[in-house]
Coordinates of C-alpha atoms in Angstrom, one line a residue:
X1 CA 2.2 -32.1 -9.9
X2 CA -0.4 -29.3 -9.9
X3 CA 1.8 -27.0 -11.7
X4 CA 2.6 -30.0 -14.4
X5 CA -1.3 -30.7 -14.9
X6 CA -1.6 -26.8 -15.4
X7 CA 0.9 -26.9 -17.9
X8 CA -0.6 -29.8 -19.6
X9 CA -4.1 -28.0 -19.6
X10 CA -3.1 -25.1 -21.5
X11 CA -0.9 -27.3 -24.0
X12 CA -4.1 -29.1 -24.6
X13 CA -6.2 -25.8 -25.0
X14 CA -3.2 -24.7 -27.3
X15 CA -3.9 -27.5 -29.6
X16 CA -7.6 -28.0 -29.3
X17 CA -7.7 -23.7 -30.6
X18 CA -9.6 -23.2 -34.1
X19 CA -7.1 -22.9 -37.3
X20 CA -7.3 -18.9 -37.1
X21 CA -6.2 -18.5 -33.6
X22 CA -2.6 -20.2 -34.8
X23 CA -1.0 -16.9 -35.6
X24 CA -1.4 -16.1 -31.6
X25 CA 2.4 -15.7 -30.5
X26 CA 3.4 -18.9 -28.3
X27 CA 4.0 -16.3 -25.4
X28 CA 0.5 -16.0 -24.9
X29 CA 0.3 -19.5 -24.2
X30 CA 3.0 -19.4 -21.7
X31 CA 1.3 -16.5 -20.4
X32 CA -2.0 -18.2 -19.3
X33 CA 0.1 -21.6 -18.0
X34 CA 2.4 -19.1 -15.9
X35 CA -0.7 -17.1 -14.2
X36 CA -2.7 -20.5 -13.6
X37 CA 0.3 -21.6 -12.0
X38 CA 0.6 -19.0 -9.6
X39 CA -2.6 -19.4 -8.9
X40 CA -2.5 -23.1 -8.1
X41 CA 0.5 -22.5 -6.2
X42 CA -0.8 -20.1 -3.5
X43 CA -4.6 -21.9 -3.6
X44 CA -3.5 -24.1 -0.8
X45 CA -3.8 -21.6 1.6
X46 CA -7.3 -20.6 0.9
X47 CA -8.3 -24.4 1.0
X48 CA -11.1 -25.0 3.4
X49 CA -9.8 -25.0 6.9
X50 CA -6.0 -24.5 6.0
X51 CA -6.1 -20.4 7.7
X52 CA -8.1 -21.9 11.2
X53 CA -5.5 -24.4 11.5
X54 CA -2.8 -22.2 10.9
X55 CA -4.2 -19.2 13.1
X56 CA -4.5 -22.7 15.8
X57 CA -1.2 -23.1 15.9
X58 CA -0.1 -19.3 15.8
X59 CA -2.4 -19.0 18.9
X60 CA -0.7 -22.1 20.7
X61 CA 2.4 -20.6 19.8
X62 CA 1.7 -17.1 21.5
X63 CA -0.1 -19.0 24.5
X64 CA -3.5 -17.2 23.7
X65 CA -6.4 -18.9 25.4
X66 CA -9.4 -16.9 26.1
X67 CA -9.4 -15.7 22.1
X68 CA -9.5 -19.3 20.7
X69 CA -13.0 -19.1 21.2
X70 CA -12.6 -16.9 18.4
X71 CA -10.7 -19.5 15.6
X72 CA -13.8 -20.2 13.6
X73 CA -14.9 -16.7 12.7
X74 CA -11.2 -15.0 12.5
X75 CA -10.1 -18.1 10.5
X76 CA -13.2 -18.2 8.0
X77 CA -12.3 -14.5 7.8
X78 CA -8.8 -15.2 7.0
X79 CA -9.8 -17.7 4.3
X80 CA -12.3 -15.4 2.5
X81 CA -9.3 -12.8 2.4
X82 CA -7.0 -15.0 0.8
X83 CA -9.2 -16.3 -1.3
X84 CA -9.9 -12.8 -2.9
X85 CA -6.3 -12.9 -3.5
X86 CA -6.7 -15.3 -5.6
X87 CA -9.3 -13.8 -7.6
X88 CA -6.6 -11.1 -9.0
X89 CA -5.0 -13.9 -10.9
X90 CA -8.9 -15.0 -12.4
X91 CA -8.5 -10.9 -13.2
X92 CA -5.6 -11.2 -15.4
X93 CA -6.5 -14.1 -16.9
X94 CA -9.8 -12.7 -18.0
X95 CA -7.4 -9.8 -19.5
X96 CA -5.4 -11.9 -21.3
X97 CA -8.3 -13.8 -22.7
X98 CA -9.6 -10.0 -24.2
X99 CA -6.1 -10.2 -26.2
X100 CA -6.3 -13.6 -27.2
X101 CA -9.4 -12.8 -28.9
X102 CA -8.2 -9.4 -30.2
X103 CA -5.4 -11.5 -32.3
X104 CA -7.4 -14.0 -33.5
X105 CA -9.7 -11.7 -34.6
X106 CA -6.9 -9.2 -36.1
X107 CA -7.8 -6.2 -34.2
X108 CA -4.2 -6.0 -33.4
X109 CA -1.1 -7.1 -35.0
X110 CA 1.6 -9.4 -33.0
X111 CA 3.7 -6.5 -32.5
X112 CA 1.1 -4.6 -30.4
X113 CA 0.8 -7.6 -28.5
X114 CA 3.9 -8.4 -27.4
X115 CA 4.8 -4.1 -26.9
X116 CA 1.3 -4.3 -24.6
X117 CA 2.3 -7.1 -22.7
X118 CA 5.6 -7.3 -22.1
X119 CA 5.2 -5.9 -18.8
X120 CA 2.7 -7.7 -17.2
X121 CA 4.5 -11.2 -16.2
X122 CA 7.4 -8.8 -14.2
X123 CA 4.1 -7.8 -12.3
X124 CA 1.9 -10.4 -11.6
X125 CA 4.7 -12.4 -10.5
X126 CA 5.6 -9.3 -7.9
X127 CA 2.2 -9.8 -7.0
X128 CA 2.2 -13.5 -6.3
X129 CA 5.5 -12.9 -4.2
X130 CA 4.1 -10.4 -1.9
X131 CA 0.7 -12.8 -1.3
X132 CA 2.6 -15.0 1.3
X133 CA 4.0 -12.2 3.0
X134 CA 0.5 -11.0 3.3
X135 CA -1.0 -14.2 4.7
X136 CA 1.5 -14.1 7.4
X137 CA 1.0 -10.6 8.2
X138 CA -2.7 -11.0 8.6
X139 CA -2.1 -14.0 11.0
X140 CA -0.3 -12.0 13.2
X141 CA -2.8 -9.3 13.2
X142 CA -5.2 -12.0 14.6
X143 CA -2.7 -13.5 16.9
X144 CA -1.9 -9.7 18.3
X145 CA -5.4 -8.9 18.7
X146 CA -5.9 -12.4 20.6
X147 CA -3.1 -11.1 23.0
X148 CA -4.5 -7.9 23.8
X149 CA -8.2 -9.4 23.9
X150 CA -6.7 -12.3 26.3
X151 CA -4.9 -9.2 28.5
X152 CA -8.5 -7.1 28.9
X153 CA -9.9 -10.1 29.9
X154 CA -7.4 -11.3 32.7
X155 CA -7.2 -7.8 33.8
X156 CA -11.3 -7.7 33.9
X157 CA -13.7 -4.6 33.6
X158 CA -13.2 -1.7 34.1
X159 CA -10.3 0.3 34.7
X160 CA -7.7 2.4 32.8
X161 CA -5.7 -0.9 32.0
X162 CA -8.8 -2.5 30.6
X163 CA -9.7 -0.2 28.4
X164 CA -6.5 0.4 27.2
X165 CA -5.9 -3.0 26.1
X166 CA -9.0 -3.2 24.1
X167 CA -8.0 0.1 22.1
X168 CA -4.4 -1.7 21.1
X169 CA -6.6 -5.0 20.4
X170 CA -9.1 -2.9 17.7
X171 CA -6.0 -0.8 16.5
X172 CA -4.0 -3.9 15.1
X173 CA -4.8 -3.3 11.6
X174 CA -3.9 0.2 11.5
X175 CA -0.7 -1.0 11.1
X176 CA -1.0 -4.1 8.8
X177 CA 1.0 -4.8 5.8
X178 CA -1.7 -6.2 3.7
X179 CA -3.9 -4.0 1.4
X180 CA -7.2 -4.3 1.0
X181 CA -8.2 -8.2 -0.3
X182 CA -10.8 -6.8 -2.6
X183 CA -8.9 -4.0 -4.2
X184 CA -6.0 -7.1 -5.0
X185 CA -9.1 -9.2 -6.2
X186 CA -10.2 -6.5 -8.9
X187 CA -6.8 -5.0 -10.1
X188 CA -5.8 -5.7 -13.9
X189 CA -2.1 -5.0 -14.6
X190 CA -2.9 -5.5 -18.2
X191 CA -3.1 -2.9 -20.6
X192 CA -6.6 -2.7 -22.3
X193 CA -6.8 -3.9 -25.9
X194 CA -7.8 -0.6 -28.3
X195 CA -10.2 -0.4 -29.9
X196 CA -9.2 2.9 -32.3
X197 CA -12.2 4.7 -31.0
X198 CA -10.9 6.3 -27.8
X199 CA -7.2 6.4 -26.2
X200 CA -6.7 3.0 -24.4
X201 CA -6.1 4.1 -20.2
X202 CA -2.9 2.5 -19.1
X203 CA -3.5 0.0 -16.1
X204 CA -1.1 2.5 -13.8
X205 CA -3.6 5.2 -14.2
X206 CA -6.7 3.2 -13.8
X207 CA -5.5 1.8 -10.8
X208 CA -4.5 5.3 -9.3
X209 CA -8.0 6.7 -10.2
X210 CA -10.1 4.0 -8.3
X211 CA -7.5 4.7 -5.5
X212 CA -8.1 8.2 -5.5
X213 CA -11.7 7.6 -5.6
X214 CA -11.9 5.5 -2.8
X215 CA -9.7 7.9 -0.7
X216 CA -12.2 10.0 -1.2
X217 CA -14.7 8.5 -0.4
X218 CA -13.5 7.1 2.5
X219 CA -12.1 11.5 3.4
X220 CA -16.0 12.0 3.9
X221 CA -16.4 9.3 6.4
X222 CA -15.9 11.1 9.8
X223 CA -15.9 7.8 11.6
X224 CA -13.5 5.5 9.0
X225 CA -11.6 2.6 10.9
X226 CA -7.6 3.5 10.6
X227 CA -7.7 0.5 9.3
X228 CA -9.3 1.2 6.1
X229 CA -7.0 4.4 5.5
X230 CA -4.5 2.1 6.3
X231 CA -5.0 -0.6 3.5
X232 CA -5.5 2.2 1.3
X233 CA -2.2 4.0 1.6
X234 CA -0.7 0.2 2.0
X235 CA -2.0 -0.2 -2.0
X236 CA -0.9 3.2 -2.9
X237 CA 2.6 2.2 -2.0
X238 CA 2.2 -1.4 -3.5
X239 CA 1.0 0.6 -6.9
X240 CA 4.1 2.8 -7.0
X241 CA 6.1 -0.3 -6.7
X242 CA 4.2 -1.8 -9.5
X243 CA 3.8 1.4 -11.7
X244 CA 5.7 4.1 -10.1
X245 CA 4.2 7.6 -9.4
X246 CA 2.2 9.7 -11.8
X247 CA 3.9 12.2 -13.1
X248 CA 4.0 15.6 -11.2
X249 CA 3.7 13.9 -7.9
X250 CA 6.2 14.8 -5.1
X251 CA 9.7 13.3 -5.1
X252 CA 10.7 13.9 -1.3
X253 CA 8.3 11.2 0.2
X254 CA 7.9 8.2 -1.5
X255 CA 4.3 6.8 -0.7
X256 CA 5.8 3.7 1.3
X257 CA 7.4 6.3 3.6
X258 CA 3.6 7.9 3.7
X259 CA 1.8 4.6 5.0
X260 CA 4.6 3.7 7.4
X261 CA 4.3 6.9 9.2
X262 CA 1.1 6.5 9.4
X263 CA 1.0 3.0 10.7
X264 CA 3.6 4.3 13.2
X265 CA 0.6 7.3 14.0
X266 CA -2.0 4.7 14.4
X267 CA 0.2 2.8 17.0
X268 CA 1.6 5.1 19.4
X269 CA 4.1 3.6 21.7
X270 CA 3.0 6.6 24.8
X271 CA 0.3 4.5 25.7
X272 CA 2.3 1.1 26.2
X273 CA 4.6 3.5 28.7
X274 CA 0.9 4.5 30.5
X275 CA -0.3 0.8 30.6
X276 CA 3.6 -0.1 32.2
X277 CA 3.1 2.5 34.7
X278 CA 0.0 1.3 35.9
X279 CA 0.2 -2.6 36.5
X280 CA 1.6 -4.3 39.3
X281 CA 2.8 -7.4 37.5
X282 CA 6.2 -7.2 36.7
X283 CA 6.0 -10.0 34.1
X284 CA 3.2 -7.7 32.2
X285 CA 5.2 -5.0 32.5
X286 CA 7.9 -6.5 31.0
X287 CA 5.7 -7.4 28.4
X288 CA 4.3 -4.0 27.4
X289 CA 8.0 -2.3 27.7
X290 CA 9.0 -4.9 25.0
X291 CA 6.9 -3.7 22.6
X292 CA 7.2 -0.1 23.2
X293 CA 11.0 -0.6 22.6
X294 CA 9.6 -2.7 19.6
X295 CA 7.7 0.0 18.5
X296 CA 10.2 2.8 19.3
X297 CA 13.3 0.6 17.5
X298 CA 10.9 0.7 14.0
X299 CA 10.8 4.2 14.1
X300 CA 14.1 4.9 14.9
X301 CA 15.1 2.7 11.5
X302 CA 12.4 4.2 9.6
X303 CA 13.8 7.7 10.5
X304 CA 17.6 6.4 9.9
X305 CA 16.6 4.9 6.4
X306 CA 14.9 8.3 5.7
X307 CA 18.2 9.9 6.7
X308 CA 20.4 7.8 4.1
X309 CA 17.6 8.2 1.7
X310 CA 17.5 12.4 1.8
X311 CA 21.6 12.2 2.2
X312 CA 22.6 10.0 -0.7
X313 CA 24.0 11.1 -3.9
X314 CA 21.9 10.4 -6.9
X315 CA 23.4 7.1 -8.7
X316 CA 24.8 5.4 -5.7
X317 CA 23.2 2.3 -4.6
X318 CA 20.9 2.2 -1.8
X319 CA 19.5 -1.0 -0.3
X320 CA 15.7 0.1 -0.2
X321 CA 13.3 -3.4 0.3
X322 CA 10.4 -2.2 -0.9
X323 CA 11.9 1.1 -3.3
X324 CA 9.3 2.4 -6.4
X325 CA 10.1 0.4 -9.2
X326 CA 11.1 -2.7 -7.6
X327 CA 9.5 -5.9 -6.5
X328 CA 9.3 -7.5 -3.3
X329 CA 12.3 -9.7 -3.1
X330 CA 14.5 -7.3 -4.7
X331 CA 13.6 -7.7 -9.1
X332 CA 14.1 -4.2 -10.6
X333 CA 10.8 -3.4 -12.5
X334 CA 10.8 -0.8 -15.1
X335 CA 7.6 1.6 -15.1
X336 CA 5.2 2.1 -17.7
X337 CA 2.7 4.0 -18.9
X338 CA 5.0 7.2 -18.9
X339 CA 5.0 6.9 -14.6
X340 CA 8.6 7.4 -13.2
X341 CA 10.0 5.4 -10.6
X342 CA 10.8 7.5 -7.6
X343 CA 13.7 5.7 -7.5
X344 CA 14.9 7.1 -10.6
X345 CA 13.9 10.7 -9.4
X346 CA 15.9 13.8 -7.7
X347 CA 16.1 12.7 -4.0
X348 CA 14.6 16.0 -3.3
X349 CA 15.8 17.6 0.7
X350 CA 19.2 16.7 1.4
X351 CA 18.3 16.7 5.1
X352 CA 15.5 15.5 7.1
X353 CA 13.2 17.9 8.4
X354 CA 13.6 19.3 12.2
X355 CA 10.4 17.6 13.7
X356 CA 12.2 14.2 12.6
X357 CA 15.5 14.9 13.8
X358 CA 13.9 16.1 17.1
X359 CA 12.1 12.2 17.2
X360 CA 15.4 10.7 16.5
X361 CA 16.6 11.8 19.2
X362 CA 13.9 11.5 21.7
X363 CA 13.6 8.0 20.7
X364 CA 17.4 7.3 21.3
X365 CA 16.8 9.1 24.9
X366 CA 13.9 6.8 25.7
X367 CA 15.3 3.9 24.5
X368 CA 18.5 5.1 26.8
X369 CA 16.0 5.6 29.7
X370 CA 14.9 1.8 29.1
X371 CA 18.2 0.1 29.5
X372 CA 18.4 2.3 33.1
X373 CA 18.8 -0.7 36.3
X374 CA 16.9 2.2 37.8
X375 CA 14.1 3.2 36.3
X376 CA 10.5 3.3 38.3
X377 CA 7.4 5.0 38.1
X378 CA 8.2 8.1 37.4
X379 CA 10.3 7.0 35.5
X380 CA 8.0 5.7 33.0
X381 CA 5.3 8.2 32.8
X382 CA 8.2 10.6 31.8
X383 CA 9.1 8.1 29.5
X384 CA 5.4 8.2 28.2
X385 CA 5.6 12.0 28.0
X386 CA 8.5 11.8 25.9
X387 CA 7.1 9.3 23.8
X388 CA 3.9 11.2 23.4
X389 CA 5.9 14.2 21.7
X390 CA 7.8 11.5 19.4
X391 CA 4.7 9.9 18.1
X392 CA 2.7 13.4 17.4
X393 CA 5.6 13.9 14.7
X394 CA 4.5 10.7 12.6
X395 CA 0.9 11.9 12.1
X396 CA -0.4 12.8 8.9
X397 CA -4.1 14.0 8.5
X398 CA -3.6 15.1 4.9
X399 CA -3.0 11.1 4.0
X400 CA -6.3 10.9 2.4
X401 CA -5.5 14.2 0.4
X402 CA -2.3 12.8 -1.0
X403 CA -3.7 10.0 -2.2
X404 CA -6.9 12.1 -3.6
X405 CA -3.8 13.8 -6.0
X406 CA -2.4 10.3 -7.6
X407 CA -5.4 10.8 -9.9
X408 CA -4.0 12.0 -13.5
X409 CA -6.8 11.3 -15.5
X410 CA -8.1 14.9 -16.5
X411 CA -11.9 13.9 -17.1
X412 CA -12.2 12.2 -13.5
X413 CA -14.3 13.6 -10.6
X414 CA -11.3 14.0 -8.3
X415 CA -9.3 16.4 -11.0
X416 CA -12.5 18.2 -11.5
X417 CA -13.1 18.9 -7.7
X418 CA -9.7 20.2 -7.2
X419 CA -9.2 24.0 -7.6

């Protein structure tokens, strides 16, 4: 029903338009019914109380107590996230608005148009599909954070165990899958309309240079939440998806592969072996073992994917999820702006490097070590020494840096700065 009043709304705006915006091209019009659409579609789950209600029953479902005191702040949090989302759609309408006006008012012709925009829709609807993935994602940050806040408190101040579970609780979005709410809020996949005075900039390149310009900023904070880094190199990935990468930027690492190892840096598994070792509860320990073999099994993939990645030959088919140049859920997207897909680049190394191989297979041996009938004590802390070498391998400091290089536009601060 929503989606049929939408419709109807822009038919009626459609008719209602003064006689010289007829010669706008009918796509146009299904342009601005297909974005309010999505829109309405996914406003649901910003509605008032809709995120509380659904972090209540995530909470009942993970058996959190003690953090349910916590429903009405995380979940008005929550809302104001998604909500932001939502705002990215209000962004492209906007855009399109600039070119409805540019037609009527014959500042470009209806071939520009239709060149400009044809690939905006294959976007915004990447966009739209990704945005429940993303609610779900930041529930379970909440509901993770509840478990590890509920475990500090049934453990009780102040020992080794305790302060180790509130470090996991503040580290949860370190790893998330979401990028930053406000960045989604103010990106414009549109192209700009030109106005024959200066060069139009491509929406691919003004998105990389306010990424670069906020890893930059956020390089110079000597106390930055992983977190933050995290949404950043989460958005870098989303925009090679979207875009691909600027040209001249390294083909061996794609920049999904960049912010999964660093989520897997920001979330060690060692110290899940450390907090094993040190409880009595079996049932606890069972617990934490779980997710270090969690952990240790996502790594272990990552690495394998990396391996078939590095190892195929260029042209066969490779089943990537989230490869440059393709949408979540699988649509091929083609690049513009002159940006090439990675996917469509030289593979680069036909072998992964030694410090990966040597994770590989420490990770096999400790997740051999964790099927052992007889493993105890020291047991585990070797297993959290060995783990403590695998996770070292996944750390990146020069993140930031990389990101810092996406800029291509020559007259920006970040090109200037570089040598």
């Amino acid at each position: 029903m929503v989606r049929f009043a939408t419709l109807v709304l822009a038919l009626a705006l459609s008719l209602a338009a003064p006689l010289n915006a007829q010669a706008v091209p009918q796509t146009i019009v299904q342009m601005r019914a297909e974005i309010a659409a999505l829109h309405d579609d996914l406003a649901e789950a910003a509605g008032d109380g809709t995120a509380r209600a659904r972090l209540s029953r995530a909470f009942i479902e993970g058996d959190i107590t003690f953090s349910r005191r916590h429903l009405d702040n995380w979940g008005t949090l929550l809302q104001d996230r998604w909500t932001q989302h939502l705002l990215f759609f209000d962004t492209q309408a906007a855009a399109l608005d600039n070119w409805d006006r540019a037609l009527g008012a014959g500042l470009v012709t209806q071939a520009e148009a239709d060149a400009a925009l044809s690939q905006v829709m294959p976007r915004v609807r990447a966009l739209a599909s990704a945005m429940p993935l993303w609610h779900e994602d930041d529930v379970q940050r909440f509901v993770e954070r509840a478990f590890w806040t509920d475990l500090a408190h049934e453990i009780g101040c102040c020992d080794a165990l305790y302060y180790l579970a509130l470090e996991e609780a503040a580290a949860v979005w370190s790893d998330a899958q979401s990028p930053d709410s406000s960045a989604i809020a103010a990106l414009e996949v549109f192209p700009m309309v030109p106005t024959g005075r200066v060069a139009p900039i491509g929406p691919s390149a003004r998105a990389y240079h306010w990424l670069a310009s906020r890893a930059e900023t956020l390089a110079l904070e000597v106390d930055a939440a992983p977190g933050a880094r995290r949404a950043l190199l989460v958005e870098a990935s989303l925009l090679e998806d979207l875009f691909g990468l600027p040209a001249g930027q390294p083909e061996a690492r794609s920049l999904a592969t960049l912010a999964a190892r660093h989520g897997f840096a920001a979330r060690p598994a060692a110290p899940l072996f450390r907090m094993a070792a040190l409880t009595d509860s079996r049932h606890l320990q069972v617990d934490l073992l779980t997710r270090a073999q969690d952990r240790l099994e996502a790594r272990a993939d990552h690495l394998r994917h990396e391996r078939a990645v590095l190892s195929h030959d260029e042209g066969d088919a490779l089943d990537r999820t989230m490869r440059p140049g393709v949408a979540p859920g699988g649509a091929t997207q083609t690049a513009a702006s002159g940006h090439t897909p990675i996917a469509a680049r030289d593979p680069g190394p036909s072998t992964p490097s030694a410090p990966d191989e040597r994770a590989a297979a420490q990770i096999e041996d400790i997740l051999s070590g964790l099927r052992d009938p007889q493993l105890d004590l020291a047991g585990l802390v070797a297993l959290a020494d060995l783990a403590q070498q695998a996770d070292a391998v996944f750390d990146d400091p020069d993140a930031l840096d990389i990101l810092q290089t996406l800029d291509d536009d020559p007259l920006s601060d970040t090109q200037r700065s570089r040598p």
